[in-house]
PDB file of C-alpha atoms in Angstrom:
ATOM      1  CA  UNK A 215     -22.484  -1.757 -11.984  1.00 46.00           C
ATOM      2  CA  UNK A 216     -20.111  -4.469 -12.854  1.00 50.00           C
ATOM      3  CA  UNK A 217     -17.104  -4.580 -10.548  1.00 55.00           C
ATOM      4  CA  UNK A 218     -15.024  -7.600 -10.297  1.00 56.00           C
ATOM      5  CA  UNK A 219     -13.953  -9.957 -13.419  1.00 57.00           C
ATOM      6  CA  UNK A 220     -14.655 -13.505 -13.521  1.00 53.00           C
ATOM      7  CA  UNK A 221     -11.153 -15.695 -14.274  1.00 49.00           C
ATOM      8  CA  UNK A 222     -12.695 -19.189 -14.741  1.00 46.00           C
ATOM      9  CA  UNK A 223     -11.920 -20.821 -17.634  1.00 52.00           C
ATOM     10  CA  UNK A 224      -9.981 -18.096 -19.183  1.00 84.00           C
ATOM     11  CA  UNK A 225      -6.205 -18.296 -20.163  1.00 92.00           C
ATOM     12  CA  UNK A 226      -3.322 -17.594 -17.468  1.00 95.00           C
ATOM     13  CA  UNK A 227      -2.540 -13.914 -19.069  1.00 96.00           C
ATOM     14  CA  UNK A 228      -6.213 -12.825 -18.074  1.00 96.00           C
ATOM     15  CA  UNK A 229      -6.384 -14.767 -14.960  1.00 96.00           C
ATOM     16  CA  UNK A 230      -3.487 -12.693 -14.212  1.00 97.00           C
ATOM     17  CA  UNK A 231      -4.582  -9.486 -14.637  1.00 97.00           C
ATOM     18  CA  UNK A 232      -8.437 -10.228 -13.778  1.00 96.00           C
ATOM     19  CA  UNK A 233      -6.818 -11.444 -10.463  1.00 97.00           C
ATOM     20  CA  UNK A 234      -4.617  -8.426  -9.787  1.00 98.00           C
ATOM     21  CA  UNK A 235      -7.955  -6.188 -10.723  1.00 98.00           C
ATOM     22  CA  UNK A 236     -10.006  -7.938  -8.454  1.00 97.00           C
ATOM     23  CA  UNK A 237      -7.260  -7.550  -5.555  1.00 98.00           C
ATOM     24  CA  UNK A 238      -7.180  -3.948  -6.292  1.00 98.00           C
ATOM     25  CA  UNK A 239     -11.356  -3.412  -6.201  1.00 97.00           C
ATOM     26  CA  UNK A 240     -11.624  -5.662  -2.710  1.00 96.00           C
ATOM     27  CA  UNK A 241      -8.998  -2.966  -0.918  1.00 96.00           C
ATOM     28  CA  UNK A 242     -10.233   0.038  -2.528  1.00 96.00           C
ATOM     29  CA  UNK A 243     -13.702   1.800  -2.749  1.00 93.00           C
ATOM     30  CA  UNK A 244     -13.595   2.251  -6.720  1.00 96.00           C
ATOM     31  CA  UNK A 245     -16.576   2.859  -9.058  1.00 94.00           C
ATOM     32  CA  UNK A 246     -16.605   1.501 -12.789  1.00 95.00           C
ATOM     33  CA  UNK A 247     -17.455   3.741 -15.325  1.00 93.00           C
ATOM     34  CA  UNK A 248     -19.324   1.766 -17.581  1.00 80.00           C
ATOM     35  CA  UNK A 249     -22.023   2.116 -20.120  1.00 75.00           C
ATOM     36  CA  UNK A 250     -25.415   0.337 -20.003  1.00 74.00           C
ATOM     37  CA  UNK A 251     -24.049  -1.425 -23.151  1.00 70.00           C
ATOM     38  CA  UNK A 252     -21.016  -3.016 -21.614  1.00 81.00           C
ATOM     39  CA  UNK A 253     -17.164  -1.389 -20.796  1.00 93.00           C
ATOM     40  CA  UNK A 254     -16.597   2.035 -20.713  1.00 95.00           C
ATOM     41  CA  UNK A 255     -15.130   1.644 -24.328  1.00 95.00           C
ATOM     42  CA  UNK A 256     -15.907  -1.340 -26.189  1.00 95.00           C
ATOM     43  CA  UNK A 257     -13.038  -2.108 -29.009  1.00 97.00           C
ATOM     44  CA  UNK A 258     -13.567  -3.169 -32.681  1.00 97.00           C
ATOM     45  CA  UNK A 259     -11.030  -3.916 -35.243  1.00 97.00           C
ATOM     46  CA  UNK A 260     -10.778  -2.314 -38.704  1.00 96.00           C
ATOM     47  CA  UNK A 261     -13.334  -4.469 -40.428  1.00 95.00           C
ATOM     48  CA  UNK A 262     -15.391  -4.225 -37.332  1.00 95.00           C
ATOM     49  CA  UNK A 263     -14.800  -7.317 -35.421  1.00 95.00           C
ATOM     50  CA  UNK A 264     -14.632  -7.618 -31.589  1.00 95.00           C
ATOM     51  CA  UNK A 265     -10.919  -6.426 -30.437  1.00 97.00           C
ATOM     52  CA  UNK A 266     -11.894  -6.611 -27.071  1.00 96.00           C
ATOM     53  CA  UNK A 267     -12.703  -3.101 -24.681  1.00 96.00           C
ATOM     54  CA  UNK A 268     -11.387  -1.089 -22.024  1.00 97.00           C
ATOM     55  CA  UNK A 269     -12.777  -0.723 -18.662  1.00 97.00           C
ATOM     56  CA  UNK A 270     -12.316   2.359 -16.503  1.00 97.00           C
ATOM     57  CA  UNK A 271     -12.567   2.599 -12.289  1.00 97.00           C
ATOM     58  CA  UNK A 272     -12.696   5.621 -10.684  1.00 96.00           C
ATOM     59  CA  UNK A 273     -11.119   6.089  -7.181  1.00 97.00           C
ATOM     60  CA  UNK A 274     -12.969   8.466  -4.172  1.00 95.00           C
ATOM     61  CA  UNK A 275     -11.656  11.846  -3.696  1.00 93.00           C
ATOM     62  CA  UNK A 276      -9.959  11.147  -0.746  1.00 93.00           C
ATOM     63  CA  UNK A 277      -7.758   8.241  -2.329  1.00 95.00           C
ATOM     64  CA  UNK A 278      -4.130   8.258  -3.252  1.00 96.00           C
ATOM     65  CA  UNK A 279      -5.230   6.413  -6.508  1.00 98.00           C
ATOM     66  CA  UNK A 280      -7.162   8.135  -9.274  1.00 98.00           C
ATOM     67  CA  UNK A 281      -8.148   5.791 -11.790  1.00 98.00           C
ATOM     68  CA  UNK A 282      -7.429   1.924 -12.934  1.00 98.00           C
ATOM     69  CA  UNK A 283      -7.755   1.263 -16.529  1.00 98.00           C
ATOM     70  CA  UNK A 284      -7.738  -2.379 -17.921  1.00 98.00           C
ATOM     71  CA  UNK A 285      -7.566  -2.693 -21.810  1.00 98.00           C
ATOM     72  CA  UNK A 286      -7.819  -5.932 -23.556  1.00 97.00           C
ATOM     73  CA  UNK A 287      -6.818  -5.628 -26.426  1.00 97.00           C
ATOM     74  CA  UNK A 288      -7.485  -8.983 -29.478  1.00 96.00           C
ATOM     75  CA  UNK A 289      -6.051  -9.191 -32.373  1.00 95.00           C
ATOM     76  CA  UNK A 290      -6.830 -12.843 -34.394  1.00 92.00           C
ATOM     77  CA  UNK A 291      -4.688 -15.060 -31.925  1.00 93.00           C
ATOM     78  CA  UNK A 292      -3.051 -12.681 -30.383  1.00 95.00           C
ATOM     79  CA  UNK A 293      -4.806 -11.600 -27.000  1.00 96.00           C
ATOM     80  CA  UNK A 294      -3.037  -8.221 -25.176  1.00 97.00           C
ATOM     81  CA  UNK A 295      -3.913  -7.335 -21.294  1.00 97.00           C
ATOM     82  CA  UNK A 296      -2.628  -3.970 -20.564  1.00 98.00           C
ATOM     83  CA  UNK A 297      -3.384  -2.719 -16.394  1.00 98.00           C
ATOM     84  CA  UNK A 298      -2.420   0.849 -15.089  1.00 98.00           C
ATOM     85  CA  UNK A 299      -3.411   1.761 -11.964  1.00 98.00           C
ATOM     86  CA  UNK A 300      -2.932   5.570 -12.186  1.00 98.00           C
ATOM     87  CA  UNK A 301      -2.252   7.516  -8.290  1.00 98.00           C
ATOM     88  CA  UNK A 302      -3.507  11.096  -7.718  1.00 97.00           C
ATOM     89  CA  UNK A 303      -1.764  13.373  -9.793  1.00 96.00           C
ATOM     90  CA  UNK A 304      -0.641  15.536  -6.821  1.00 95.00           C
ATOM     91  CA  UNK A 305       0.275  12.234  -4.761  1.00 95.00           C
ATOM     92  CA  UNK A 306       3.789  10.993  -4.502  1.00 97.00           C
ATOM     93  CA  UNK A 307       2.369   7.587  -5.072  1.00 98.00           C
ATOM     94  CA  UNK A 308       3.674   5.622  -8.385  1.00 98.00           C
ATOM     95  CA  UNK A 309       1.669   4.594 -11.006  1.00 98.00           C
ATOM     96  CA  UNK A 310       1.472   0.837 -11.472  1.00 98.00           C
ATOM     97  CA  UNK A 311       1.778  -1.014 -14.548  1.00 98.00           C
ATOM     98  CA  UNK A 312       1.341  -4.825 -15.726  1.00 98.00           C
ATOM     99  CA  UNK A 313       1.294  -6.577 -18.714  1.00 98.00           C
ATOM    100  CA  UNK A 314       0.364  -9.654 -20.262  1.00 97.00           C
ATOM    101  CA  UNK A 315       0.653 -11.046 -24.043  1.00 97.00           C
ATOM    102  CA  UNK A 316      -0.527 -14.515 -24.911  1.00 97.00           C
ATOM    103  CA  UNK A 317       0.401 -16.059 -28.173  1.00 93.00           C
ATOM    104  CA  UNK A 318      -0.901 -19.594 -28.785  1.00 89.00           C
ATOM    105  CA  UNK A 319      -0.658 -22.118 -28.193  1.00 91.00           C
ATOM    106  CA  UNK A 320       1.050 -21.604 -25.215  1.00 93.00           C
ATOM    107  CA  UNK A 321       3.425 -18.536 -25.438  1.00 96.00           C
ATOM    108  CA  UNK A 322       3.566 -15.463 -23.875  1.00 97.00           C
ATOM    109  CA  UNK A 323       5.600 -11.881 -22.338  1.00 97.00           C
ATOM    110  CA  UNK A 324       4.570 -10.381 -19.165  1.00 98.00           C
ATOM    111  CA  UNK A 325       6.073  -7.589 -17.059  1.00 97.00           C
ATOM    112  CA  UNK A 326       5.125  -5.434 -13.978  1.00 98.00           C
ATOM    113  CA  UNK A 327       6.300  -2.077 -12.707  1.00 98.00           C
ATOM    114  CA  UNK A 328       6.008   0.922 -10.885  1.00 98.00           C
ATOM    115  CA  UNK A 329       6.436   4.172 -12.459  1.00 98.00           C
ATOM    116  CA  UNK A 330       7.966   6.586  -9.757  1.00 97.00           C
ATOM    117  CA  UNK A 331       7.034  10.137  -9.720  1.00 97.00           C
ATOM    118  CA  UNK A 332      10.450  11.429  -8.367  1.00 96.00           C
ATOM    119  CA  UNK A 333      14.001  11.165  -9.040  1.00 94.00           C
ATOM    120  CA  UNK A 334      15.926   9.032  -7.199  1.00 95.00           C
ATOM    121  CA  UNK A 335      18.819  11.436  -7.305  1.00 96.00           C
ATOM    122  CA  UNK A 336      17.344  14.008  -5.861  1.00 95.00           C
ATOM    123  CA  UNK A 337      14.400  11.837  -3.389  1.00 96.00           C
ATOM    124  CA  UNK A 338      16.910   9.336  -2.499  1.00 96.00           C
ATOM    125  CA  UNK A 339      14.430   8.628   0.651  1.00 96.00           C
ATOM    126  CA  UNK A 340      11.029   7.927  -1.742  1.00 97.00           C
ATOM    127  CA  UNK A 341      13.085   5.376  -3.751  1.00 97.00           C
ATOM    128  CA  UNK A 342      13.806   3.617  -0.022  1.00 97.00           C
ATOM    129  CA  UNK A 343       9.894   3.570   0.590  1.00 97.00           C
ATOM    130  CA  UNK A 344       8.339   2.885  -1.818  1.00 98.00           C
ATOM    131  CA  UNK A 345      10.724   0.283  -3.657  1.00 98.00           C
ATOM    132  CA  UNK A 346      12.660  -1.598  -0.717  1.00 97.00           C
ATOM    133  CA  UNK A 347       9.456  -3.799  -0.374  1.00 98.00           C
ATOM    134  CA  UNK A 348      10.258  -4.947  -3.577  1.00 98.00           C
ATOM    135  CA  UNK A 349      13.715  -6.141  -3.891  1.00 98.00           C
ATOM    136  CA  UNK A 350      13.222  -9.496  -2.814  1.00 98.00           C
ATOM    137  CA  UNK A 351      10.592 -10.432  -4.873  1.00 98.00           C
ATOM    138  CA  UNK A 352      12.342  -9.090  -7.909  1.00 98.00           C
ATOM    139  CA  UNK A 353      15.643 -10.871  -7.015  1.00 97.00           C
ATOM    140  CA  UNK A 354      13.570 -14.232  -6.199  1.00 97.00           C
ATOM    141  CA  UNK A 355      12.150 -13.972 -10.346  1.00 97.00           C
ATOM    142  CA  UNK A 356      15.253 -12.803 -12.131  1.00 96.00           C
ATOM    143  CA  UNK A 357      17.776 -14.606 -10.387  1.00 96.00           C
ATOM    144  CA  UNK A 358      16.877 -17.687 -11.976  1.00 95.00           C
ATOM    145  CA  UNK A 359      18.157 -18.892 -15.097  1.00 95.00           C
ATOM    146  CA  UNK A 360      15.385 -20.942 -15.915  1.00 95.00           C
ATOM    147  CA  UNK A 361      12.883 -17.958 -15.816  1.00 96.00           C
ATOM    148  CA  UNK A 362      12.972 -15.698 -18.835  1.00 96.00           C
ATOM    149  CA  UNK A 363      12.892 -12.502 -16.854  1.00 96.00           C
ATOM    150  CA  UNK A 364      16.442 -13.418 -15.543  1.00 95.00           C
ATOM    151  CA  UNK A 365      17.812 -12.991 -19.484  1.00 92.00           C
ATOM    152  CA  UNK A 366      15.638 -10.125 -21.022  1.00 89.00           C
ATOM    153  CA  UNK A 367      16.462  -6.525 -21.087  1.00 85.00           C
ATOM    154  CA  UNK A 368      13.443  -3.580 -21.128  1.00 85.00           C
ATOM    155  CA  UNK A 369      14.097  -1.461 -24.121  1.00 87.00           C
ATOM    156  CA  UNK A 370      16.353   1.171 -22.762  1.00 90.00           C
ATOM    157  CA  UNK A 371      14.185   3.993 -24.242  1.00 91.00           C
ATOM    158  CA  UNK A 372      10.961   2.990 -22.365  1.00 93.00           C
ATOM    159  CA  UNK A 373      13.041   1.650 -18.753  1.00 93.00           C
ATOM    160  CA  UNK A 374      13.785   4.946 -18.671  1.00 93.00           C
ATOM    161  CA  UNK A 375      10.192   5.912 -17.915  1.00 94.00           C
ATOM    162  CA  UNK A 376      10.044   3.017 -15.530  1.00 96.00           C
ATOM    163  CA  UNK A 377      11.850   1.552 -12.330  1.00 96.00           C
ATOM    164  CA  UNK A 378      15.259  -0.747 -11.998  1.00 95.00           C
ATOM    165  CA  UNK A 379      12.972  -3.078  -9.967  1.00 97.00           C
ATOM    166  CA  UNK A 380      10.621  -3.966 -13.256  1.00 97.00           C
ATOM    167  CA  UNK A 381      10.230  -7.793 -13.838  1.00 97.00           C
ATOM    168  CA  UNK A 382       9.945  -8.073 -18.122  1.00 97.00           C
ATOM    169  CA  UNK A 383      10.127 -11.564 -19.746  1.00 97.00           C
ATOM    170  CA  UNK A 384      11.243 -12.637 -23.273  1.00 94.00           C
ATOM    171  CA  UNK A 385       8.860 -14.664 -24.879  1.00 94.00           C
ATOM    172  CA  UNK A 386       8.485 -17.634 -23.144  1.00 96.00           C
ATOM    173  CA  UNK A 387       5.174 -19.686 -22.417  1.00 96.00           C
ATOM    174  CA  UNK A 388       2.089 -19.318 -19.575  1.00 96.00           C
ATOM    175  CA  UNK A 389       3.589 -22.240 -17.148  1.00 97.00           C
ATOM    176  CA  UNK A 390       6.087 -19.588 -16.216  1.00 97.00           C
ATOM    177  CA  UNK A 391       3.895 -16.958 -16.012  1.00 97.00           C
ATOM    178  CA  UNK A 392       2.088 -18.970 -13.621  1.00 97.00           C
ATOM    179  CA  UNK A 393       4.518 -20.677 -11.603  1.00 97.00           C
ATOM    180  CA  UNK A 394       6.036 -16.635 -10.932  1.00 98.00           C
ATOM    181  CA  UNK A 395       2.508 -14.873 -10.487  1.00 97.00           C
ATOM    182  CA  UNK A 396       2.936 -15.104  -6.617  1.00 98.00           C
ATOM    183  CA  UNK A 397       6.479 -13.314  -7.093  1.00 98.00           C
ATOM    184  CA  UNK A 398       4.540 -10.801  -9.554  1.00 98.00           C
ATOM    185  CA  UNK A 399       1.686 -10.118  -6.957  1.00 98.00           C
ATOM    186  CA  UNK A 400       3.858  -8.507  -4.289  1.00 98.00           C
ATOM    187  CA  UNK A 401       3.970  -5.599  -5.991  1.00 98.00           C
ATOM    188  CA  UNK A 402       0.299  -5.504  -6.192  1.00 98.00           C
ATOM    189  CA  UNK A 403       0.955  -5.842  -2.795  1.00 98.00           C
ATOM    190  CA  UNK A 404       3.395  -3.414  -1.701  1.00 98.00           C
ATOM    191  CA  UNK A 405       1.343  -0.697  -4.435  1.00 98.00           C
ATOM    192  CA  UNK A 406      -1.896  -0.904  -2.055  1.00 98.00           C
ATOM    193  CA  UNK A 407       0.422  -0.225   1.317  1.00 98.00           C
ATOM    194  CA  UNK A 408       1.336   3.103  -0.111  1.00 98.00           C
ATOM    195  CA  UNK A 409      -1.754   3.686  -1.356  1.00 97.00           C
ATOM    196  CA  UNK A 410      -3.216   3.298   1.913  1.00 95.00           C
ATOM    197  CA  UNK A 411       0.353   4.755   3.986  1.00 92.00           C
ATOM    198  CA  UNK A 412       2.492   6.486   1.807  1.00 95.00           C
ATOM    199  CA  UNK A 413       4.144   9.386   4.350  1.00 91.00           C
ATOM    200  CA  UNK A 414       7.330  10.803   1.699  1.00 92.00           C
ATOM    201  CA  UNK A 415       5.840  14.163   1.761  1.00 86.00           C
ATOM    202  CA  UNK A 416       9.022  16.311   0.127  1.00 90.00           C
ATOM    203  CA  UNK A 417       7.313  16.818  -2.925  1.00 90.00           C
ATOM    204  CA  UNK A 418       4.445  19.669  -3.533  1.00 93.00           C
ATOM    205  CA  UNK A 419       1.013  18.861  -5.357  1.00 94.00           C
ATOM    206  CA  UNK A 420       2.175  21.133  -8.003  1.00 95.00           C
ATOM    207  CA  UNK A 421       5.528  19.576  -8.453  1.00 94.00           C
ATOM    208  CA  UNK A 422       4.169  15.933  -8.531  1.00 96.00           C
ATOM    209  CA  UNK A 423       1.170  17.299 -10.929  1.00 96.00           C
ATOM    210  CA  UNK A 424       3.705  18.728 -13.670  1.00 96.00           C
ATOM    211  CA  UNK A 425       6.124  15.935 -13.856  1.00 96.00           C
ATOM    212  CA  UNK A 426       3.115  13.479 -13.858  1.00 97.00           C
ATOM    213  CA  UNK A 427       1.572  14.534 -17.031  1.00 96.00           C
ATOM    214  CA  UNK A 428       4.720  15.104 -18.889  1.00 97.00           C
ATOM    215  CA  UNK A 429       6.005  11.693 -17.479  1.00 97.00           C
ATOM    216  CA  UNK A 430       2.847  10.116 -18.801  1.00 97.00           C
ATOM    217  CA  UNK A 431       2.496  12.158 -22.136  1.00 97.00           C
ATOM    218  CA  UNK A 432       6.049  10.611 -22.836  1.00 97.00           C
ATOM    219  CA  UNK A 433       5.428   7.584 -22.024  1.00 97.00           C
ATOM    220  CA  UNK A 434       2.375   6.797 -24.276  1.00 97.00           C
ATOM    221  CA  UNK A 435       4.088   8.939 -26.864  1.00 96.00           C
ATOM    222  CA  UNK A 436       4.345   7.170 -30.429  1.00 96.00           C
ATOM    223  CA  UNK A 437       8.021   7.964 -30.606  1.00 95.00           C
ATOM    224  CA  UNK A 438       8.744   6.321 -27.434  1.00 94.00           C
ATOM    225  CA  UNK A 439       7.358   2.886 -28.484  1.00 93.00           C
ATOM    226  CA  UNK A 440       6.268   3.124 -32.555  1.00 93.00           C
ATOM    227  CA  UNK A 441       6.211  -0.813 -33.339  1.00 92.00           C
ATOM    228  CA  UNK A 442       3.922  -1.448 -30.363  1.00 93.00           C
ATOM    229  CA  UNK A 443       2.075   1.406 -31.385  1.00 95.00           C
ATOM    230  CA  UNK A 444       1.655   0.938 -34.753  1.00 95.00           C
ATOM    231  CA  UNK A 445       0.620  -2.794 -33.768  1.00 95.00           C
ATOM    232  CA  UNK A 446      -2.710  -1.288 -31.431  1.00 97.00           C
ATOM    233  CA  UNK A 447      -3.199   1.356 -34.620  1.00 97.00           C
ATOM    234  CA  UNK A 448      -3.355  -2.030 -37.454  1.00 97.00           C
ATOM    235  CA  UNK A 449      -5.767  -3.436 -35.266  1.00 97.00           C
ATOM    236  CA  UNK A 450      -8.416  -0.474 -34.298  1.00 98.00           C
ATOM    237  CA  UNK A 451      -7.337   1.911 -36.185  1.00 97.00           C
ATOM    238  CA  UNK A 452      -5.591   4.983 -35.444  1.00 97.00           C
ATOM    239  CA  UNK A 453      -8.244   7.243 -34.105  1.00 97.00           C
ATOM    240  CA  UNK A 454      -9.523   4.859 -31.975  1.00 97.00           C
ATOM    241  CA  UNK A 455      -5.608   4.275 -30.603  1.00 97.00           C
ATOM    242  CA  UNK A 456      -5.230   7.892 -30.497  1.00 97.00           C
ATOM    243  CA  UNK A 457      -8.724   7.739 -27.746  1.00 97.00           C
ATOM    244  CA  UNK A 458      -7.156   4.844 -25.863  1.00 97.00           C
ATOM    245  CA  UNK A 459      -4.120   7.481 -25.098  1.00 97.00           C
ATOM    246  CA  UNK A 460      -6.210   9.952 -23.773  1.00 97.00           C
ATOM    247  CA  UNK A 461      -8.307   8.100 -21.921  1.00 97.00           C
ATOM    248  CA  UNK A 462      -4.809   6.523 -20.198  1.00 97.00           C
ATOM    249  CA  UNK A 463      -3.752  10.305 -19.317  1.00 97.00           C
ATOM    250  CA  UNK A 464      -6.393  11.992 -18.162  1.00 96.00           C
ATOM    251  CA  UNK A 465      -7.191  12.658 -14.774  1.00 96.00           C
ATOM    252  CA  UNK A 466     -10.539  11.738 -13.800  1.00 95.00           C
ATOM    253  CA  UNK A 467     -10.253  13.950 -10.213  1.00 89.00           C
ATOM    254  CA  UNK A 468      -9.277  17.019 -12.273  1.00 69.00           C
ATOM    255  CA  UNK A 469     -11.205  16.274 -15.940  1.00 54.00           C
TER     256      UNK A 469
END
């Protein structure tokens, strides 16, 4: 089965995420879900052109992490890396998140994230663990003027659903994105450590489970986020948008 993803000769927004995927498969004991055909879901646009595919690893029972999902997602010009690495649903680990969108002939966004699955009012402690790591890294990107990441804002509406500690660009152009990946790769970082050590235990399995699949159900909701939304619908169509969402929130430990 096909595992890593070849980067050469590719642009910086897939050598990004290729690169954080193949981190993630050489410290982890994940199995791709794949077809004999190709991806586990291979992509085509409304008058049937290739709009890329999404491929789909599955973690061992005994791992923190359930599933990574990569989706790459074409439309003309326009080329759309979307990563989630998704943690056991009864784990207190975060789900990870990273982004890439390359416009050419040389623009682009990115962002990375955690999503935490407690409240920091309440789990003061997990916040400590899990995003301390991360605070220098974050301040190192955003506290420079001439990065784009120190001037743009998350929409409030979807920050919510993510952490203080997220690194988002405006649209700004792949020599930044590549002169910050080594900023953007701690938290690739830091996510394997607590997959491998997490100990915040003051949480139950059925407490993490709940909030996990309402947290994600919002998240990927069309209210949340219509124009990007309707932007993945234009291109494949909405039932085929509508199977990309499930895919992203189901469980494979559980389905």
């Amino acid at each position: 089965m096909k595992q890593s993803i070849p980067s050469q000769d590719q642009s910086p927004g897939f050598v990004f995420i290729s690169e954080l995927i193949n981190t993630t498969l050489a410290h982890t004991k994940m199995t791709e879900q794949d077809t004999d055909n190709g991806p586990y879901l291979a992509l085509r646009s409304i008058d049937n052109a290739d709009a890329g595919y999404l491929r789909l690893w599955q973690a061992p029972a005994d791992s923190a992490i359930d599933r990574m999902i990569h989706i790459r997602l074409l439309a003309g010009p326009v080329q759309t890396q979307l990563l989630f690495i998704f943690a056991d649903e009864s784990s207190a680990l975060p789900h990870f998140h990273a982004q890439s969108v390359e416009f050419p002939p040389d623009g682009c966004v990115y962002n990375i994230d955690f999503m935490p699955r407690l409240d920091a009012i309440e789990h003061p402690l997990y916040y400590t663990e899990v995003f301390s790591a991360l605070t220098k890294p974050y301040l190192k990107a955003t506290s420079k003027i001439e990065n784009s990441c120190a001037r743009a804002l998350m929409n409030p509406a979807i920050a919510a659903y993510l952490s203080p500690w997220g690194i988002v660009s405006h649209r700004t152009n792949t020599e930044e994105l590549v002169r910050l990946r080594p900023l953007l790769e701690c938290y690739l970082t830091q996510y394997l450590y607590l997959a491998r050590g997490l100990t915040y235990a003051s949480a139950s399995p059925e407490q993490l489970r709940h909030r996990s699949r309402k947290h994600l159900a919002r998240f990927f909701d069309d209210d949340l986020d219509p124009r990007a939304w309707r932007g993945v619908y234009g291109v494949i169509g909405e039932p085929a948008g509508q199977q990309l969402k499930t895919i992203l929130q189901t469980s494979l430990k559980t389905a």
